[in-house]
Amino acid sequence: RKIPTLSVRLSLRSVTMSSSPAPNALDLVDALIADYEAKLGLSPGESLKSSKGKPNQQKQPKKKGPKQGKQQQPPKQKNAPANLNQPDICKLEFKVGVITKVWVHPTADKLYCEEIDVGEEGGPRQIASGLRPHFTEEQMLGQRLLVVSNLKPKNLVGFKSHGMVLCAASAKDDGSELVEFVEPPSDAPVGEVITFEGLPAPEPLSASQVDKKKVFQACLEGMKTTDDCQAAWNGHVFKTSAGPCKSATIAGGAMR
């Protein structure tokens, strides 16, 4: 009795399995197409042309590299440090200038106020000089001279002075003082920076450095005219492209 029952069950099972429809060729093709679309990352029915550029693999994280297009700017360079090893006189800046305007200081008895052209784009400099006891306004106007141009501006009796004119001085027999301008050659261009015979080209310090290190005061002792009235520092003559600078008659006189 058990054997017939088993055979019935097997027979029913075989009938059930055989009752499901066998897959046809079109179903197999569709399955293959769906499999390839999945592998290629295509949407169902999407053509290969429309998928151009799509990766067939998972996107990998991009490695960060240097940005293209904009060039990296070089680091900003700081101003070159001041050359403190040069001779003191080379730390100062002397320029050829000419007085274009002069007037009497309203409250100071010994001061002239001047506008002096030293060849700068900003126009003439305003400078005050204690020269009223030595020159008339007519003598001052149009005078060619040297200007110490990297001194810190100073208020002289309410007038802001942007530099100093350079003069030579000597004592007279009566105890008074003879003062003369240190003059550049007549054809030296206005604005030319003075060099010094036998010394390297000057590298002037900033006005604040000159003031802080008291450079001008350190140079005063060596600034004298030579026996032939040429301006010099420790024997090194003040020169322009047109020749040496000199006073009219003062030999061996202090310059200030």
Coordinates of N, CA and C in Angstrom, one line a residue:
R1 N 0.8 -1.2 0.0 CA 0.0 0.0 0.0 C 0.9 1.3 0.0
K2 N 2.0 1.2 0.6 CA 2.8 2.4 0.7 C 3.4 2.8 -0.7
I3 N 3.7 1.8 -1.4 CA 4.4 2.0 -2.8 C 3.4 2.7 -3.7
P4 N 2.2 2.4 -3.8 CA 1.3 3.1 -4.7 C 1.1 4.5 -4.3
T5 N 1.0 4.8 -3.0 CA 0.9 6.2 -2.5 C 2.1 7.0 -3.0
L6 N 3.3 6.5 -2.9 CA 4.5 7.2 -3.3 C 4.5 7.5 -4.7
S7 N 4.0 6.5 -5.5 CA 4.0 6.7 -6.9 C 3.0 7.8 -7.3
V8 N 1.9 7.8 -6.6 CA 0.9 8.9 -6.8 C 1.5 10.2 -6.6
R9 N 2.1 10.3 -5.5 CA 2.7 11.6 -5.1 C 3.7 12.1 -6.2
L10 N 4.6 11.1 -6.6 CA 5.6 11.4 -7.6 C 4.9 11.8 -8.9
S11 N 3.9 11.1 -9.2 CA 3.2 11.4 -10.4 C 2.6 12.8 -10.4
L12 N 2.0 13.2 -9.3 CA 1.4 14.5 -9.1 C 2.4 15.6 -9.2
R13 N 3.6 15.3 -8.6 CA 4.7 16.3 -8.6 C 5.2 16.5 -10.0
S14 N 5.3 15.4 -10.8 CA 5.8 15.5 -12.1 C 4.8 16.2 -13.0
V15 N 3.5 16.0 -12.7 CA 2.5 16.8 -13.5 C 2.6 18.2 -13.2
T16 N 2.8 18.5 -11.9 CA 2.8 20.0 -11.5 C 4.0 20.7 -12.1
M17 N 5.2 20.0 -12.1 CA 6.4 20.6 -12.7 C 6.3 20.8 -14.2
S18 N 5.7 19.8 -14.8 CA 5.6 19.9 -16.3 C 4.6 20.8 -16.7
S19 N 3.7 21.3 -15.8 CA 2.6 22.2 -16.2 C 3.1 23.6 -16.4
S20 N 4.3 24.0 -15.8 CA 4.9 25.4 -16.0 C 5.4 25.5 -17.4
P21 N 5.2 26.6 -18.1 CA 5.6 26.7 -19.5 C 7.1 26.9 -19.6
A22 N 7.7 26.2 -20.5 CA 9.2 26.3 -20.7 C 9.5 27.7 -21.3
P23 N 10.6 28.3 -21.0 CA 11.0 29.6 -21.5 C 11.3 29.5 -23.0
N24 N 10.8 30.5 -23.8 CA 11.0 30.5 -25.2 C 12.3 31.3 -25.5
A25 N 12.7 31.3 -26.8 CA 14.0 32.0 -27.2 C 13.9 33.5 -27.0
L26 N 12.8 34.1 -27.2 CA 12.7 35.6 -27.0 C 13.0 35.9 -25.5
D27 N 12.4 35.1 -24.6 CA 12.6 35.4 -23.2 C 14.1 35.3 -22.9
L28 N 14.8 34.3 -23.5 CA 16.2 34.2 -23.2 C 17.0 35.4 -23.7
V29 N 16.6 35.8 -24.9 CA 17.3 37.0 -25.5 C 17.1 38.2 -24.6
D30 N 15.8 38.5 -24.2 CA 15.6 39.6 -23.3 C 16.4 39.5 -22.0
A31 N 16.5 38.3 -21.5 CA 17.3 38.2 -20.3 C 18.8 38.5 -20.5
L32 N 19.3 38.1 -21.7 CA 20.7 38.4 -22.0 C 20.9 39.9 -22.1
I33 N 19.9 40.5 -22.9 CA 20.0 42.0 -23.1 C 20.0 42.7 -21.7
A34 N 19.1 42.3 -20.9 CA 19.0 43.0 -19.6 C 20.3 42.8 -18.8
D35 N 20.9 41.6 -18.9 CA 22.2 41.4 -18.2 C 23.3 42.3 -18.7
Y36 N 23.4 42.4 -20.0 CA 24.4 43.3 -20.6 C 24.2 44.7 -20.3
E37 N 22.9 45.1 -20.3 CA 22.6 46.5 -20.0 C 23.0 46.9 -18.5
A38 N 22.8 45.9 -17.6 CA 23.2 46.1 -16.3 C 24.7 46.2 -16.1
K39 N 25.4 45.3 -16.9 CA 26.9 45.4 -16.9 C 27.5 46.7 -17.5
L40 N 26.8 47.2 -18.5 CA 27.3 48.4 -19.2 C 26.7 49.7 -18.5
G41 N 25.9 49.5 -17.5 CA 25.4 50.7 -16.8 C 24.4 51.4 -17.6
L42 N 23.6 50.7 -18.5 CA 22.6 51.4 -19.4 C 21.3 51.3 -18.7
S43 N 20.4 52.3 -19.0 CA 19.0 52.2 -18.7 C 18.4 51.2 -19.7
P44 N 17.2 50.6 -19.3 CA 16.6 49.7 -20.2 C 16.2 50.4 -21.5
G45 N 16.6 49.8 -22.6 CA 16.3 50.4 -23.9 C 17.2 51.5 -24.4
E46 N 18.2 51.9 -23.5 CA 19.1 53.0 -23.9 C 20.1 52.5 -24.9
S47 N 20.4 53.4 -25.9 CA 21.4 53.0 -26.9 C 22.8 53.3 -26.4
L48 N 23.8 52.7 -27.0 CA 25.2 52.9 -26.7 C 25.6 54.3 -27.0
K49 N 25.1 55.0 -28.1 CA 25.5 56.4 -28.4 C 25.1 57.4 -27.4
S50 N 23.9 57.2 -26.8 CA 23.4 58.1 -25.8 C 24.2 58.0 -24.5
S51 N 24.8 56.8 -24.4 CA 25.5 56.6 -23.1 C 27.0 56.9 -23.2
K52 N 27.4 57.6 -24.3 CA 28.8 57.9 -24.5 C 29.3 58.7 -23.4
G53 N 30.4 58.3 -22.9 CA 31.0 59.1 -21.8 C 30.7 58.6 -20.5
K54 N 29.6 57.7 -20.4 CA 29.3 57.1 -19.1 C 30.2 56.0 -18.7
P55 N 30.7 56.0 -17.5 CA 31.7 55.0 -17.1 C 31.0 53.7 -17.0
N56 N 31.7 52.6 -17.3 CA 31.1 51.3 -17.1 C 31.5 50.6 -15.8
Q57 N 32.2 51.4 -15.0 CA 32.6 51.0 -13.7 C 32.2 52.1 -12.7
Q58 N 32.2 51.7 -11.5 CA 31.9 52.7 -10.4 C 32.9 53.8 -10.5
K59 N 32.4 55.0 -10.2 CA 33.2 56.2 -10.2 C 34.2 56.1 -9.1
Q60 N 35.5 56.4 -9.4 CA 36.5 56.5 -8.4 C 36.7 57.9 -7.9
P61 N 36.9 58.1 -6.7 CA 37.1 59.5 -6.2 C 38.3 60.1 -6.8
K62 N 38.2 61.3 -7.3 CA 39.2 62.0 -8.0 C 40.3 62.5 -7.0
K63 N 41.6 62.3 -7.4 CA 42.7 62.7 -6.6 C 42.8 64.2 -6.8
K64 N 43.0 64.9 -5.7 CA 43.2 66.4 -5.8 C 44.6 66.7 -6.3
G65 N 44.6 67.5 -7.3 CA 45.9 68.0 -7.8 C 46.0 69.5 -7.9
P66 N 47.0 70.0 -8.4 CA 47.1 71.5 -8.6 C 46.1 72.0 -9.5
K67 N 45.4 73.1 -9.2 CA 44.4 73.7 -10.0 C 45.0 74.2 -11.3
Q68 N 44.2 73.9 -12.4 CA 44.7 74.3 -13.7 C 44.0 75.6 -14.0
G69 N 44.6 76.3 -15.0 CA 44.1 77.6 -15.5 C 44.8 78.7 -14.8
K70 N 44.7 78.9 -13.5 CA 45.3 80.0 -12.8 C 46.7 79.6 -12.4
Q71 N 47.7 80.3 -12.8 CA 49.0 80.1 -12.4 C 49.2 80.5 -10.9
Q72 N 50.0 79.8 -10.2 CA 50.3 80.1 -8.8 C 51.1 81.4 -8.8
Q73 N 50.8 82.3 -8.0 CA 51.5 83.6 -7.9 C 52.8 83.4 -7.1
P74 N 53.9 83.9 -7.6 CA 55.1 83.8 -6.8 C 55.0 84.5 -5.4
P75 N 55.6 84.1 -4.4 CA 55.5 84.8 -3.1 C 56.0 86.2 -3.2
K76 N 55.4 87.1 -2.5 CA 55.8 88.5 -2.6 C 57.1 88.7 -2.0
Q77 N 58.0 89.4 -2.7 CA 59.3 89.6 -2.2 C 59.3 90.9 -1.3
K78 N 60.0 90.7 -0.3 CA 60.2 91.9 0.6 C 61.2 92.8 0.1
N79 N 61.1 94.0 0.5 CA 62.1 95.0 0.0 C 63.5 94.5 0.5
A80 N 64.5 94.8 -0.4 CA 65.9 94.4 -0.1 C 66.3 95.1 1.2
P81 N 67.0 94.4 2.1 CA 67.4 95.0 3.3 C 68.4 96.2 3.0
A82 N 68.4 97.2 3.9 CA 69.3 98.3 3.7 C 70.8 97.8 3.8
N83 N 71.6 98.4 2.9 CA 73.0 98.1 3.0 C 73.7 98.9 4.0
L84 N 73.9 98.4 5.2 CA 74.5 99.1 6.3 C 76.0 99.0 6.3
N85 N 76.6 98.2 5.4 CA 78.1 98.1 5.3 C 78.7 99.1 4.4
Q86 N 78.0 99.8 3.6 CA 78.6 100.8 2.8 C 79.0 102.1 3.6
P87 N 79.9 102.9 3.0 CA 80.3 104.1 3.7 C 79.1 105.0 4.1
D88 N 79.2 105.6 5.2 CA 78.1 106.4 5.7 C 77.6 107.4 4.7
I89 N 78.5 108.1 3.9 CA 78.1 109.1 3.0 C 77.2 108.5 1.9
C90 N 77.4 107.2 1.6 CA 76.6 106.6 0.5 C 75.2 106.2 1.0
K91 N 75.0 106.3 2.3 CA 73.6 106.1 2.8 C 72.7 107.3 2.7
L92 N 73.4 108.5 2.4 CA 72.6 109.7 2.2 C 72.4 109.9 0.7
E93 N 71.4 110.7 0.4 CA 71.0 111.0 -1.0 C 71.1 112.5 -1.3
F94 N 72.0 112.9 -2.1 CA 72.2 114.3 -2.5 C 71.7 114.4 -4.0
K95 N 70.8 115.4 -4.2 CA 70.3 115.6 -5.6 C 70.6 117.0 -6.1
V96 N 70.8 117.1 -7.4 CA 70.9 118.4 -8.0 C 69.6 119.1 -8.0
G97 N 69.5 120.3 -7.6 CA 68.3 121.1 -7.5 C 68.4 122.5 -7.9
V98 N 67.3 123.2 -8.1 CA 67.3 124.6 -8.4 C 66.1 125.3 -7.7
I99 N 66.4 126.4 -7.1 CA 65.3 127.2 -6.4 C 64.4 127.8 -7.4
T100 N 63.1 127.5 -7.4 CA 62.1 128.1 -8.3 C 61.3 129.1 -7.6
K101 N 61.2 129.1 -6.3 CA 60.4 130.1 -5.6 C 61.0 130.3 -4.2
V102 N 61.0 131.6 -3.7 CA 61.5 131.8 -2.4 C 60.7 133.0 -1.8
W103 N 60.5 132.9 -0.4 CA 59.9 133.9 0.3 C 60.4 133.9 1.7
V104 N 60.2 135.0 2.4 CA 60.6 135.2 3.8 C 59.6 134.5 4.7
H105 N 60.2 133.7 5.6 CA 59.3 133.1 6.6 C 58.6 134.1 7.4
P106 N 57.3 134.0 7.6 CA 56.5 135.1 8.3 C 56.9 135.4 9.7
T107 N 57.4 134.4 10.4 CA 57.7 134.7 11.8 C 59.1 134.4 12.3
A108 N 59.9 133.7 11.4 CA 61.3 133.4 11.8 C 62.3 134.3 11.1
D109 N 63.1 135.1 11.8 CA 63.9 136.1 11.3 C 65.0 135.6 10.3
K110 N 65.5 134.3 10.6 CA 66.6 133.8 9.8 C 66.2 132.9 8.7
L111 N 64.9 132.6 8.6 CA 64.5 131.5 7.6 C 64.0 132.1 6.3
Y112 N 64.4 131.4 5.2 CA 63.7 131.5 4.0 C 62.9 130.2 3.8
C113 N 61.8 130.4 3.1 CA 61.0 129.3 2.6 C 61.2 129.2 1.1
E114 N 61.5 128.0 0.6 CA 61.8 127.8 -0.8 C 61.0 126.6 -1.4
E115 N 60.8 126.8 -2.7 CA 60.4 125.6 -3.5 C 61.6 125.3 -4.4
I116 N 62.0 124.0 -4.3 CA 63.2 123.6 -5.0 C 62.9 122.4 -5.9
D117 N 63.2 122.6 -7.2 CA 63.0 121.5 -8.1 C 64.1 120.5 -8.1
V118 N 63.8 119.2 -7.7 CA 64.9 118.2 -7.7 C 64.5 117.1 -8.7
G119 N 63.7 117.4 -9.7 CA 63.4 116.5 -10.7 C 62.4 115.4 -10.3
E120 N 61.6 115.6 -9.3 CA 60.7 114.6 -8.9 C 59.3 114.8 -9.5
E121 N 58.6 113.7 -9.8 CA 57.2 113.8 -10.4 C 56.2 114.6 -9.5
G122 N 56.4 114.5 -8.2 CA 55.5 115.2 -7.4 C 55.6 116.7 -7.4
G123 N 56.6 117.2 -8.1 CA 56.9 118.7 -8.2 C 57.9 119.1 -7.2
P124 N 58.1 120.4 -7.1 CA 59.2 121.0 -6.2 C 59.0 120.6 -4.8
R125 N 60.1 120.5 -4.0 CA 60.0 120.3 -2.6 C 60.0 121.6 -1.9
Q126 N 59.3 121.7 -0.8 CA 59.3 122.9 0.1 C 60.3 122.6 1.2
I127 N 61.3 123.6 1.2 CA 62.4 123.4 2.2 C 62.6 124.8 2.8
A128 N 62.9 124.7 4.1 CA 63.2 126.0 4.8 C 64.7 126.0 5.1
S129 N 65.4 127.2 4.9 CA 66.8 127.3 5.1 C 67.1 128.6 5.9
G130 N 68.1 128.4 6.9 CA 68.4 129.6 7.7 C 69.5 130.5 7.0
L131 N 69.1 131.0 5.8 CA 70.1 131.7 5.0 C 69.9 133.2 4.8
R132 N 68.9 133.7 5.5 CA 68.6 135.1 5.4 C 69.7 136.1 5.8
P133 N 70.5 135.7 6.7 CA 71.7 136.6 7.0 C 72.7 136.6 6.0
H134 N 72.7 135.7 5.0 CA 73.8 135.5 4.0 C 73.4 135.8 2.6
F135 N 72.1 135.7 2.2 CA 71.7 135.9 0.8 C 70.4 136.7 0.8
T136 N 70.3 137.5 -0.3 CA 69.0 138.2 -0.5 C 68.1 137.2 -1.3
E137 N 66.8 137.6 -1.4 CA 65.9 136.8 -2.1 C 66.3 136.7 -3.6
E138 N 66.8 137.8 -4.1 CA 67.2 137.8 -5.5 C 68.4 136.8 -5.7
Q139 N 69.3 136.7 -4.8 CA 70.4 135.7 -4.9 C 69.9 134.3 -4.8
M140 N 68.9 134.1 -4.0 CA 68.4 132.8 -3.8 C 67.6 132.2 -5.0
L141 N 66.8 133.1 -5.6 CA 65.9 132.6 -6.7 C 66.8 132.2 -7.9
G142 N 66.5 131.0 -8.4 CA 67.3 130.5 -9.5 C 68.6 129.8 -9.2
Q143 N 69.0 129.8 -7.9 CA 70.2 129.2 -7.5 C 70.2 127.7 -7.7
R144 N 71.3 127.2 -8.3 CA 71.5 125.8 -8.4 C 72.3 125.3 -7.2
L145 N 71.9 124.1 -6.7 CA 72.5 123.7 -5.5 C 72.4 122.2 -5.3
L146 N 72.8 121.7 -4.1 CA 72.6 120.3 -3.8 C 71.6 120.2 -2.6
V147 N 70.7 119.2 -2.7 CA 69.7 119.0 -1.7 C 69.9 117.6 -1.0
V148 N 70.0 117.6 0.3 CA 70.0 116.3 1.0 C 68.5 115.8 1.0
S149 N 68.2 114.8 0.2 CA 66.8 114.5 -0.1 C 66.2 113.3 0.7
N150 N 67.0 112.6 1.5 CA 66.4 111.5 2.2 C 66.5 111.7 3.7
L151 N 66.2 113.0 4.1 CA 66.1 113.3 5.5 C 64.6 113.3 5.9
K152 N 64.3 113.0 7.1 CA 62.9 113.0 7.6 C 62.4 114.5 7.6
P153 N 61.2 114.7 7.1 CA 60.6 116.1 7.2 C 60.6 116.6 8.6
K154 N 60.9 117.9 8.7 CA 60.8 118.5 10.1 C 60.1 119.9 10.0
N155 N 59.4 120.1 11.1 CA 58.7 121.4 11.2 C 59.6 122.5 11.7
L156 N 59.9 123.5 10.9 CA 60.8 124.6 11.3 C 59.9 125.8 11.5
V157 N 59.6 126.1 12.7 CA 58.8 127.3 13.1 C 57.5 127.2 12.3
G158 N 56.8 126.1 12.3 CA 55.5 125.9 11.7 C 55.6 125.6 10.2
F159 N 56.8 125.6 9.6 CA 56.9 125.3 8.2 C 57.5 123.9 8.0
K160 N 56.8 123.0 7.3 CA 57.4 121.7 7.1 C 58.4 121.6 6.0
S161 N 59.6 121.3 6.4 CA 60.8 121.3 5.5 C 61.1 119.8 5.1
H162 N 61.1 119.6 3.7 CA 61.4 118.3 3.2 C 62.8 118.2 2.6
G163 N 63.8 118.4 3.4 CA 65.1 118.2 3.0 C 66.0 119.4 3.5
M164 N 67.2 119.5 3.0 CA 68.1 120.5 3.4 C 69.1 120.9 2.2
V165 N 69.3 122.2 2.1 CA 70.3 122.6 1.1 C 71.7 122.5 1.7
L166 N 72.7 122.2 0.8 CA 74.0 122.0 1.3 C 74.9 123.2 1.0
C167 N 75.5 123.7 2.1 CA 76.4 124.9 1.9 C 77.8 124.6 2.6
A168 N 78.7 125.4 2.2 CA 80.1 125.4 2.8 C 80.2 126.7 3.6
A169 N 81.0 126.6 4.7 CA 81.1 127.8 5.5 C 82.5 127.9 6.0
S170 N 83.0 129.2 6.2 CA 84.3 129.4 6.9 C 84.2 130.7 7.7
A171 N 85.1 130.9 8.6 CA 85.1 132.0 9.5 C 85.9 133.2 8.8
K172 N 85.3 134.4 8.9 CA 86.0 135.6 8.4 C 86.9 136.1 9.5
D173 N 87.7 137.1 9.1 CA 88.7 137.7 10.0 C 88.0 138.4 11.1
D174 N 86.8 139.0 10.8 CA 86.1 139.8 11.8 C 85.2 138.9 12.7
G175 N 85.3 137.6 12.6 CA 84.6 136.7 13.4 C 83.2 136.3 12.9
S176 N 82.8 136.9 11.8 CA 81.5 136.5 11.2 C 81.8 135.3 10.3
E177 N 80.7 134.9 9.6 CA 80.8 133.6 8.9 C 80.5 133.9 7.4
L178 N 81.3 133.3 6.5 CA 81.1 133.3 5.1 C 80.4 132.0 4.7
V179 N 79.3 132.1 4.0 CA 78.5 130.9 3.6 C 78.3 131.0 2.1
E180 N 78.6 129.8 1.5 CA 78.4 129.7 0.0 C 77.7 128.4 -0.3
F181 N 76.9 128.4 -1.3 CA 76.3 127.2 -1.8 C 77.3 126.2 -2.3
V182 N 77.1 124.9 -2.1 CA 77.8 123.9 -2.8 C 77.1 123.7 -4.1
E183 N 77.7 124.0 -5.2 CA 77.1 124.1 -6.5 C 77.5 123.0 -7.5
P184 N 76.5 122.4 -8.2 CA 76.8 121.4 -9.2 C 77.3 122.1 -10.5
P185 N 77.9 121.5 -11.4 CA 78.2 122.1 -12.7 C 77.0 122.6 -13.4
S186 N 77.1 123.6 -14.2 CA 75.9 124.3 -14.8 C 75.2 123.3 -15.7
D187 N 75.8 122.3 -16.3 CA 75.1 121.4 -17.2 C 74.8 120.1 -16.5
A188 N 74.9 120.0 -15.2 CA 74.4 118.8 -14.5 C 72.9 118.8 -14.5
P189 N 72.3 117.7 -14.9 CA 70.8 117.7 -14.9 C 70.2 117.8 -13.6
V190 N 69.1 118.5 -13.5 CA 68.3 118.6 -12.2 C 67.8 117.2 -11.9
G191 N 67.9 116.8 -10.6 CA 67.4 115.5 -10.2 C 68.5 114.5 -10.2
E192 N 69.7 114.7 -10.7 CA 70.7 113.7 -10.7 C 71.2 113.5 -9.3
V193 N 71.5 112.2 -9.0 CA 71.9 111.8 -7.7 C 73.5 111.8 -7.7
I194 N 74.0 112.5 -6.6 CA 75.5 112.6 -6.5 C 76.2 111.3 -6.2
T195 N 77.3 111.1 -6.8 CA 78.2 109.9 -6.5 C 79.4 110.5 -5.8
F196 N 80.3 109.6 -5.4 CA 81.5 110.0 -4.7 C 82.7 109.3 -5.3
E197 N 83.7 110.1 -5.6 CA 84.9 109.6 -6.2 C 85.6 108.5 -5.4
G198 N 85.8 107.4 -6.0 CA 86.5 106.3 -5.3 C 85.6 105.5 -4.4
L199 N 84.3 105.7 -4.4 CA 83.4 104.9 -3.5 C 82.4 104.2 -4.4
P200 N 81.7 103.2 -3.8 CA 80.7 102.5 -4.6 C 79.5 103.4 -4.8
A201 N 78.7 103.0 -5.8 CA 77.4 103.7 -6.0 C 76.6 103.7 -4.8
P202 N 76.1 104.9 -4.4 CA 75.3 105.0 -3.2 C 74.0 104.2 -3.2
E203 N 73.7 103.6 -2.1 CA 72.4 102.9 -1.9 C 71.7 103.6 -0.7
P204 N 71.1 104.8 -1.0 CA 70.5 105.6 0.1 C 69.5 104.8 1.0
L205 N 69.6 105.1 2.3 CA 68.7 104.5 3.3 C 67.4 105.3 3.2
S206 N 66.3 104.8 3.8 CA 65.1 105.5 3.9 C 65.3 106.7 4.9
A207 N 64.4 107.6 4.8 CA 64.5 108.8 5.7 C 64.4 108.4 7.2
S208 N 63.5 107.4 7.5 CA 63.4 107.0 8.9 C 64.7 106.3 9.4
Q209 N 65.4 105.5 8.5 CA 66.6 104.9 8.9 C 67.7 105.9 9.1
V210 N 67.8 106.9 8.2 CA 68.8 108.0 8.3 C 68.6 108.7 9.6
D211 N 67.3 109.0 10.0 CA 67.1 109.6 11.3 C 67.4 108.8 12.5
K212 N 67.0 107.5 12.4 CA 67.2 106.6 13.5 C 68.7 106.4 13.8
K213 N 69.4 106.2 12.7 CA 70.9 105.9 12.9 C 71.7 107.1 12.9
K214 N 71.1 108.3 12.8 CA 71.8 109.6 12.8 C 73.0 109.6 11.8
V215 N 72.6 109.2 10.6 CA 73.6 109.1 9.5 C 74.2 110.5 9.1
F216 N 73.3 111.5 9.0 CA 73.8 112.8 8.6 C 74.8 113.3 9.6
Q217 N 74.5 113.2 10.9 CA 75.4 113.7 11.9 C 76.7 112.9 11.9
A218 N 76.7 111.6 11.6 CA 77.9 110.9 11.5 C 78.8 111.3 10.3
C219 N 78.2 111.9 9.3 CA 79.0 112.3 8.1 C 79.5 113.7 8.2
L220 N 79.0 114.5 9.2 CA 79.4 115.9 9.2 C 80.9 116.2 9.4
E221 N 81.5 115.4 10.2 CA 82.9 115.7 10.5 C 83.8 115.5 9.3
G222 N 83.4 114.6 8.4 CA 84.2 114.3 7.2 C 83.8 115.2 6.0
M223 N 82.8 116.0 6.1 CA 82.3 116.8 5.0 C 83.0 118.2 5.0
K224 N 84.0 118.3 4.1 CA 84.7 119.6 4.0 C 85.1 119.8 2.5
T225 N 85.3 121.1 2.2 CA 85.8 121.4 0.9 C 87.3 121.2 0.8
T226 N 87.8 120.8 -0.4 CA 89.2 120.6 -0.5 C 89.9 121.9 -0.7
D227 N 91.2 121.8 -1.0 CA 92.0 123.0 -1.2 C 91.6 123.8 -2.4
D228 N 91.0 123.0 -3.4 CA 90.6 123.7 -4.6 C 89.0 123.9 -4.6
C229 N 88.5 123.9 -3.4 CA 87.1 124.3 -3.1 C 86.1 123.2 -3.6
Q230 N 86.5 122.0 -3.9 CA 85.6 120.9 -4.2 C 85.0 120.3 -3.0
A231 N 83.7 120.0 -3.1 CA 83.0 119.3 -2.0 C 83.5 117.9 -1.9
A232 N 83.7 117.5 -0.6 CA 84.3 116.1 -0.4 C 83.8 115.6 0.9
W233 N 83.9 114.3 1.0 CA 83.7 113.6 2.3 C 84.9 112.7 2.5
N234 N 85.7 113.0 3.6 CA 87.0 112.3 3.8 C 87.8 112.2 2.5
G235 N 87.8 113.3 1.8 CA 88.6 113.3 0.6 C 88.0 112.8 -0.7
H236 N 86.8 112.2 -0.6 CA 86.1 111.6 -1.7 C 85.2 112.7 -2.3
V237 N 85.5 113.2 -3.5 CA 84.8 114.3 -4.1 C 83.4 114.0 -4.5
F238 N 82.5 115.0 -4.3 CA 81.1 114.9 -4.7 C 81.1 115.1 -6.3
K239 N 80.5 114.1 -7.0 CA 80.6 114.2 -8.4 C 79.2 114.0 -9.1
T240 N 79.1 114.7 -10.3 CA 77.9 114.5 -11.2 C 78.5 114.0 -12.5
S241 N 77.5 113.7 -13.4 CA 78.0 113.3 -14.7 C 78.7 114.4 -15.5
A242 N 78.5 115.6 -15.0 CA 79.2 116.8 -15.7 C 80.4 117.2 -15.0
G243 N 80.8 116.6 -13.9 CA 82.0 117.0 -13.1 C 81.7 117.2 -11.6
P244 N 82.7 117.7 -10.9 CA 82.6 117.8 -9.5 C 81.8 119.0 -9.0
C245 N 81.3 118.9 -7.8 CA 80.5 120.0 -7.2 C 81.5 120.8 -6.3
K246 N 81.3 122.1 -6.2 CA 82.2 122.9 -5.5 C 81.6 124.2 -5.0
S247 N 82.3 124.8 -4.0 CA 81.8 126.2 -3.6 C 82.6 127.2 -4.4
A248 N 82.2 128.4 -4.3 CA 82.8 129.5 -5.2 C 84.3 129.8 -4.7
T249 N 84.5 130.0 -3.4 CA 85.8 130.4 -2.9 C 86.3 129.7 -1.7
I250 N 85.4 129.0 -1.0 CA 85.8 128.4 0.3 C 86.6 127.1 0.2
A251 N 87.8 127.2 0.7 CA 88.7 126.0 0.7 C 88.9 125.5 2.1
G252 N 88.7 124.2 2.3 CA 88.9 123.7 3.7 C 87.8 124.1 4.6
G253 N 86.6 124.4 4.1 CA 85.5 124.8 4.9 C 84.6 123.7 5.2
A254 N 83.9 123.7 6.4 CA 83.0 122.7 6.8 C 81.7 122.8 5.9
M255 N 81.1 121.7 5.6 CA 79.9 121.6 4.8 C 78.7 121.2 5.7
R256 N 77.6 121.9 5.5 CA 76.4 121.6 6.4 C 75.2 122.1 5.7

